[in-house]
Short mmCIF file of C-alpha atoms in Angstrom, two decimals:
data_model
loop_
_atom_site.label_atom_id
_atom_site.label_comp_id
_atom_site.label_asym_id
_atom_site.label_seq_id
_atom_site.Cartn_x
_atom_site.Cartn_y
_atom_site.Cartn_z
CA ASP A 111 84.60 -59.77 -1.35
CA ALA A 112 83.36 -59.03 -4.85
CA GLY A 113 79.66 -59.41 -5.30
CA VAL A 114 77.90 -60.49 -8.48
CA THR A 115 79.45 -58.86 -11.52
CA GLN A 116 77.83 -58.57 -14.93
CA SER A 117 79.15 -57.41 -18.28
CA PRO A 118 78.63 -55.43 -20.34
CA THR A 119 76.62 -52.85 -18.41
CA HIS A 120 75.03 -51.38 -21.52
CA LEU A 121 74.83 -52.48 -25.13
CA ILE A 122 72.91 -51.68 -28.29
CA LYS A 123 72.04 -54.25 -30.95
CA THR A 124 69.82 -54.34 -34.02
CA ARG A 125 67.00 -56.74 -34.76
CA GLY A 126 68.14 -60.18 -35.86
CA GLN A 127 71.52 -59.94 -34.19
CA GLN A 128 72.78 -62.14 -31.40
CA VAL A 129 74.01 -61.09 -27.96
CA THR A 130 76.01 -62.70 -25.15
CA LEU A 131 75.83 -61.43 -21.58
CA ARG A 132 78.16 -62.58 -18.83
CA CYS A 133 77.90 -63.10 -15.10
CA SER A 134 80.49 -63.87 -12.42
CA PRO A 135 78.91 -65.12 -9.21
CA LYS A 136 79.61 -63.95 -5.71
CA SER A 137 82.47 -65.84 -4.09
CA GLY A 138 81.30 -69.21 -2.78
CA HIS A 139 78.17 -69.32 -4.93
CA ASP A 140 77.60 -72.15 -7.39
CA THR A 141 74.13 -71.43 -8.78
CA VAL A 142 73.33 -68.78 -11.38
CA SER A 143 69.89 -67.61 -12.47
CA TRP A 144 69.00 -65.10 -15.14
CA TYR A 145 66.08 -62.67 -15.10
CA GLN A 146 64.66 -60.24 -17.66
CA GLN A 147 63.22 -56.94 -16.43
CA ALA A 148 61.25 -54.79 -18.85
CA LEU A 149 60.83 -51.13 -18.04
CA GLY A 150 58.37 -50.57 -15.20
CA GLN A 151 57.88 -54.27 -14.46
CA GLY A 152 59.25 -56.80 -12.01
CA PRO A 153 61.99 -59.21 -13.10
CA GLN A 154 60.92 -62.40 -14.88
CA PHE A 155 62.78 -65.69 -14.41
CA ILE A 156 64.52 -67.00 -17.53
CA PHE A 157 66.46 -70.03 -16.26
CA GLN A 158 68.75 -71.39 -13.57
CA TYR A 159 72.09 -73.14 -13.98
CA TYR A 160 73.67 -75.48 -11.45
CA GLU A 161 76.53 -77.95 -11.98
CA GLU A 162 76.78 -76.70 -15.57
CA GLU A 163 73.24 -77.82 -16.39
CA GLU A 164 70.00 -75.91 -16.92
CA ARG A 165 67.85 -76.92 -13.93
CA GLN A 166 64.74 -74.81 -14.30
CA ARG A 167 63.36 -72.70 -17.11
CA GLY A 168 60.78 -69.96 -17.19
CA ASN A 169 58.41 -69.12 -20.03
CA PHE A 170 61.00 -67.99 -22.57
CA PRO A 171 61.57 -69.27 -26.13
CA ASP A 172 64.62 -71.30 -27.03
CA ARG A 173 66.18 -68.20 -28.61
CA PHE A 174 67.31 -67.70 -25.02
CA SER A 175 70.07 -70.10 -24.07
CA GLY A 176 72.76 -70.23 -21.48
CA HIS A 177 75.88 -71.86 -20.27
CA GLN A 178 77.65 -72.35 -16.97
CA TYR A 179 81.39 -72.92 -16.76
CA PRO A 180 83.34 -75.06 -14.23
CA ASN A 181 84.27 -71.87 -12.33
CA TYR A 182 80.49 -71.23 -11.94
CA SER A 183 80.43 -68.17 -14.18
CA SER A 184 77.62 -68.05 -16.69
CA GLU A 185 76.56 -66.65 -20.03
CA LEU A 186 73.15 -65.76 -21.39
CA ASN A 187 72.79 -65.87 -25.17
CA VAL A 188 69.89 -64.42 -27.09
CA ASN A 189 69.58 -65.13 -30.81
CA ALA A 190 67.50 -63.42 -33.49
CA LEU A 191 66.92 -60.36 -31.35
CA LEU A 192 63.49 -58.73 -31.37
CA LEU A 193 62.58 -55.21 -30.33
CA GLY A 194 60.75 -56.74 -27.36
CA ASP A 195 64.00 -58.18 -26.04
CA SER A 196 65.03 -54.69 -24.96
CA ALA A 197 65.29 -54.94 -21.17
CA LEU A 198 67.56 -55.08 -18.16
CA TYR A 199 69.03 -58.57 -17.81
CA LEU A 200 69.84 -59.52 -14.25
CA CYS A 201 71.99 -62.30 -12.92
CA ALA A 202 71.29 -63.74 -9.47
CA THR A 203 73.54 -66.18 -7.63
CA GLY A 204 73.19 -68.45 -4.66
CA THR A 205 74.26 -71.78 -3.22
CA GLY A 206 72.66 -75.08 -4.18
CA ALA A 207 70.01 -75.68 -6.81
CA SER A 208 67.07 -75.55 -4.44
CA ASN A 209 68.34 -73.52 -1.54
CA THR A 210 65.60 -71.23 -0.31
CA GLY A 211 68.00 -68.70 1.16
CA GLU A 212 68.79 -65.29 -0.20
CA LEU A 213 69.90 -64.62 -3.74
CA PHE A 214 72.41 -61.94 -4.66
CA PHE A 215 71.76 -59.90 -7.79
CA GLY A 216 74.14 -58.05 -10.06
CA GLU A 217 73.39 -54.57 -11.32
CA GLY A 218 72.36 -55.92 -14.69
CA SER A 219 73.11 -55.50 -18.37
CA ARG A 220 70.90 -52.98 -20.16
CA LEU A 221 70.14 -54.24 -23.68
CA THR A 222 68.59 -51.97 -26.28
CA VAL A 223 67.43 -53.50 -29.57
CA LEU A 224 66.88 -51.08 -32.44
CA ASP B 750 52.15 -70.64 -8.35
CA ALA B 751 50.75 -68.85 -5.33
CA LYS B 752 50.45 -65.11 -5.92
CA THR B 753 50.92 -62.04 -3.76
CA THR B 754 49.04 -58.75 -3.72
CA GLN B 755 50.69 -55.48 -2.71
CA PRO B 756 49.66 -51.82 -2.90
CA ASN B 757 51.16 -50.08 -5.92
CA SER B 758 52.65 -47.26 -3.88
CA MET B 759 53.12 -45.95 -0.36
CA GLU B 760 54.60 -42.83 1.19
CA SER B 761 56.40 -42.37 4.46
CA ASN B 762 58.14 -39.58 6.29
CA GLU B 763 61.82 -39.86 7.01
CA GLU B 764 62.71 -41.40 10.41
CA GLU B 765 59.20 -42.79 10.88
CA PRO B 766 58.28 -46.51 10.79
CA VAL B 767 56.88 -47.98 7.60
CA HIS B 768 54.56 -50.98 7.36
CA LEU B 769 54.41 -52.56 3.91
CA PRO B 770 51.55 -55.08 3.58
CA CYS B 771 51.35 -58.19 1.43
CA ASN B 772 48.41 -60.55 0.93
CA HIS B 773 49.01 -64.16 -0.06
CA SER B 774 45.74 -65.94 0.61
CA THR B 775 46.65 -68.99 -1.53
CA ILE B 776 49.97 -69.64 0.20
CA SER B 777 50.77 -73.31 0.70
CA GLY B 778 52.07 -74.73 3.96
CA THR B 779 55.58 -75.11 2.53
CA ASP B 780 55.99 -71.65 0.95
CA TYR B 781 58.51 -69.24 2.41
CA ILE B 782 57.72 -65.51 2.34
CA HIS B 783 60.59 -63.50 0.89
CA TRP B 784 61.03 -59.74 0.56
CA TYR B 785 63.38 -58.07 -1.86
CA ARG B 786 63.77 -54.41 -2.72
CA GLN B 787 65.10 -52.69 -5.79
CA LEU B 788 66.67 -49.27 -5.57
CA PRO B 789 66.75 -47.13 -8.73
CA SER B 790 69.23 -48.37 -11.32
CA GLN B 791 70.23 -51.39 -9.23
CA GLY B 792 69.46 -55.08 -9.11
CA PRO B 793 67.08 -56.42 -6.45
CA GLU B 794 68.45 -56.74 -2.93
CA TYR B 795 67.40 -59.36 -0.39
CA VAL B 796 65.69 -57.93 2.68
CA ILE B 797 64.30 -60.76 4.80
CA HIS B 798 62.39 -64.04 4.67
CA GLY B 799 60.37 -66.24 7.00
CA LEU B 800 58.07 -69.23 7.20
CA THR B 801 55.77 -68.97 10.21
CA SER B 802 57.37 -66.96 12.99
CA ASN B 803 58.14 -63.26 12.96
CA VAL B 804 61.70 -62.52 11.88
CA ASN B 805 64.10 -59.66 12.57
CA ASN B 806 67.39 -58.69 10.98
CA ARG B 807 69.50 -55.57 10.71
CA MET B 808 67.43 -54.21 7.83
CA ALA B 809 63.84 -54.91 8.81
CA SER B 810 61.27 -57.04 10.60
CA LEU B 811 58.79 -59.44 9.05
CA ALA B 812 55.47 -59.98 10.78
CA ILE B 813 53.54 -63.03 9.55
CA ALA B 814 49.85 -63.47 10.29
CA GLU B 815 48.88 -66.56 12.26
CA ASP B 816 47.01 -68.02 9.27
CA ARG B 817 49.94 -67.02 6.99
CA LYS B 818 47.60 -65.40 4.49
CA SER B 819 49.25 -62.03 4.92
CA SER B 820 52.51 -60.52 6.09
CA THR B 821 53.95 -57.08 6.80
CA LEU B 822 57.45 -55.81 6.21
CA ILE B 823 58.41 -53.27 8.85
CA LEU B 824 61.13 -50.68 8.38
CA HIS B 825 61.62 -49.24 11.85
CA ARG B 826 63.01 -45.84 10.84
CA ALA B 827 62.75 -45.00 7.16
CA THR B 828 65.61 -43.15 5.55
CA LEU B 829 65.81 -41.56 2.12
CA ARG B 830 67.95 -44.53 1.07
CA ASP B 831 64.97 -46.85 1.71
CA ALA B 832 63.07 -45.37 -1.26
CA ALA B 833 62.70 -48.37 -3.55
CA VAL B 834 60.29 -50.91 -5.02
CA TYR B 835 59.58 -53.60 -2.45
CA TYR B 836 58.63 -57.08 -3.66
CA CYS B 837 56.85 -59.72 -1.59
CA ILE B 838 57.55 -63.18 -3.06
CA LEU B 839 56.50 -66.72 -2.18
CA ARG B 840 59.17 -69.35 -2.66
CA GLY B 841 58.71 -73.09 -2.38
CA ARG B 842 60.79 -75.34 -0.21
CA ILE B 843 63.77 -77.45 -1.21
CA SER B 844 63.18 -79.96 -4.06
CA SER B 845 60.24 -78.06 -5.49
CA GLY B 846 60.40 -76.30 -8.84
CA SER B 847 59.27 -73.04 -7.32
CA ALA B 848 62.24 -73.13 -4.96
CA ARG B 849 64.57 -72.48 -7.87
CA GLN B 850 63.05 -69.20 -8.97
CA LEU B 851 61.67 -65.96 -7.63
CA THR B 852 58.33 -64.90 -9.11
CA PHE B 853 58.19 -61.12 -8.89
CA GLY B 854 54.95 -59.17 -9.03
CA SER B 855 54.71 -55.42 -9.52
CA GLY B 856 55.77 -54.58 -5.97
CA THR B 857 55.16 -51.47 -3.86
CA GLN B 858 56.94 -48.25 -4.75
CA LEU B 859 57.94 -46.67 -1.44
CA THR B 860 58.54 -42.93 -1.42
CA VAL B 861 60.28 -41.45 1.63
CA LEU B 862 59.64 -37.78 2.23
CA PRO B 863 62.30 -35.65 3.96
#
């Protein structure tokens, strides 16, 4: 049973560019959340997708957007990249929009903005 | 959102029990207590969660104070593989906004000495 898979694992962009990160959920999961983790800090919630809609959003500007497909996979898009967007981006999946059970995380996509 | 307080770091000897404390004095009656850990270069991993009663699983035990203002994660026999950052997180119940996200603090860096 494949767990949560994210791609790419590492990427380098320059300021002002745009980036798309991808996440395939664990089998049987229908909810995808995205987190940003700066070096030395805990992950911060960006948003959650369920039934192809954004259900909850953290304190992030609208340069951060997402999408969920009918097969439950998801994309995170970041426009007009800033140096401060350099971080590990984590995808977490679960079942149901408000299920309080465990979430499964991928290993993340490491974004470096130069 | 209710917040948690954890020590920045702890040390333990291999094969000895470890007690990781967490204070959450502003916890509401409907908040679950979740623990996740993050090994180096990996995404967070679910450890355990509970509401009022003590909980056990194959990884750890969770002891919850009677007034629910504090809890302790217990690793019964620490191994080198248990060296990680441990996060104590409060998560709201179903149909609440806080149920849809995990709010990570700084966590406790556990070092296991051979």
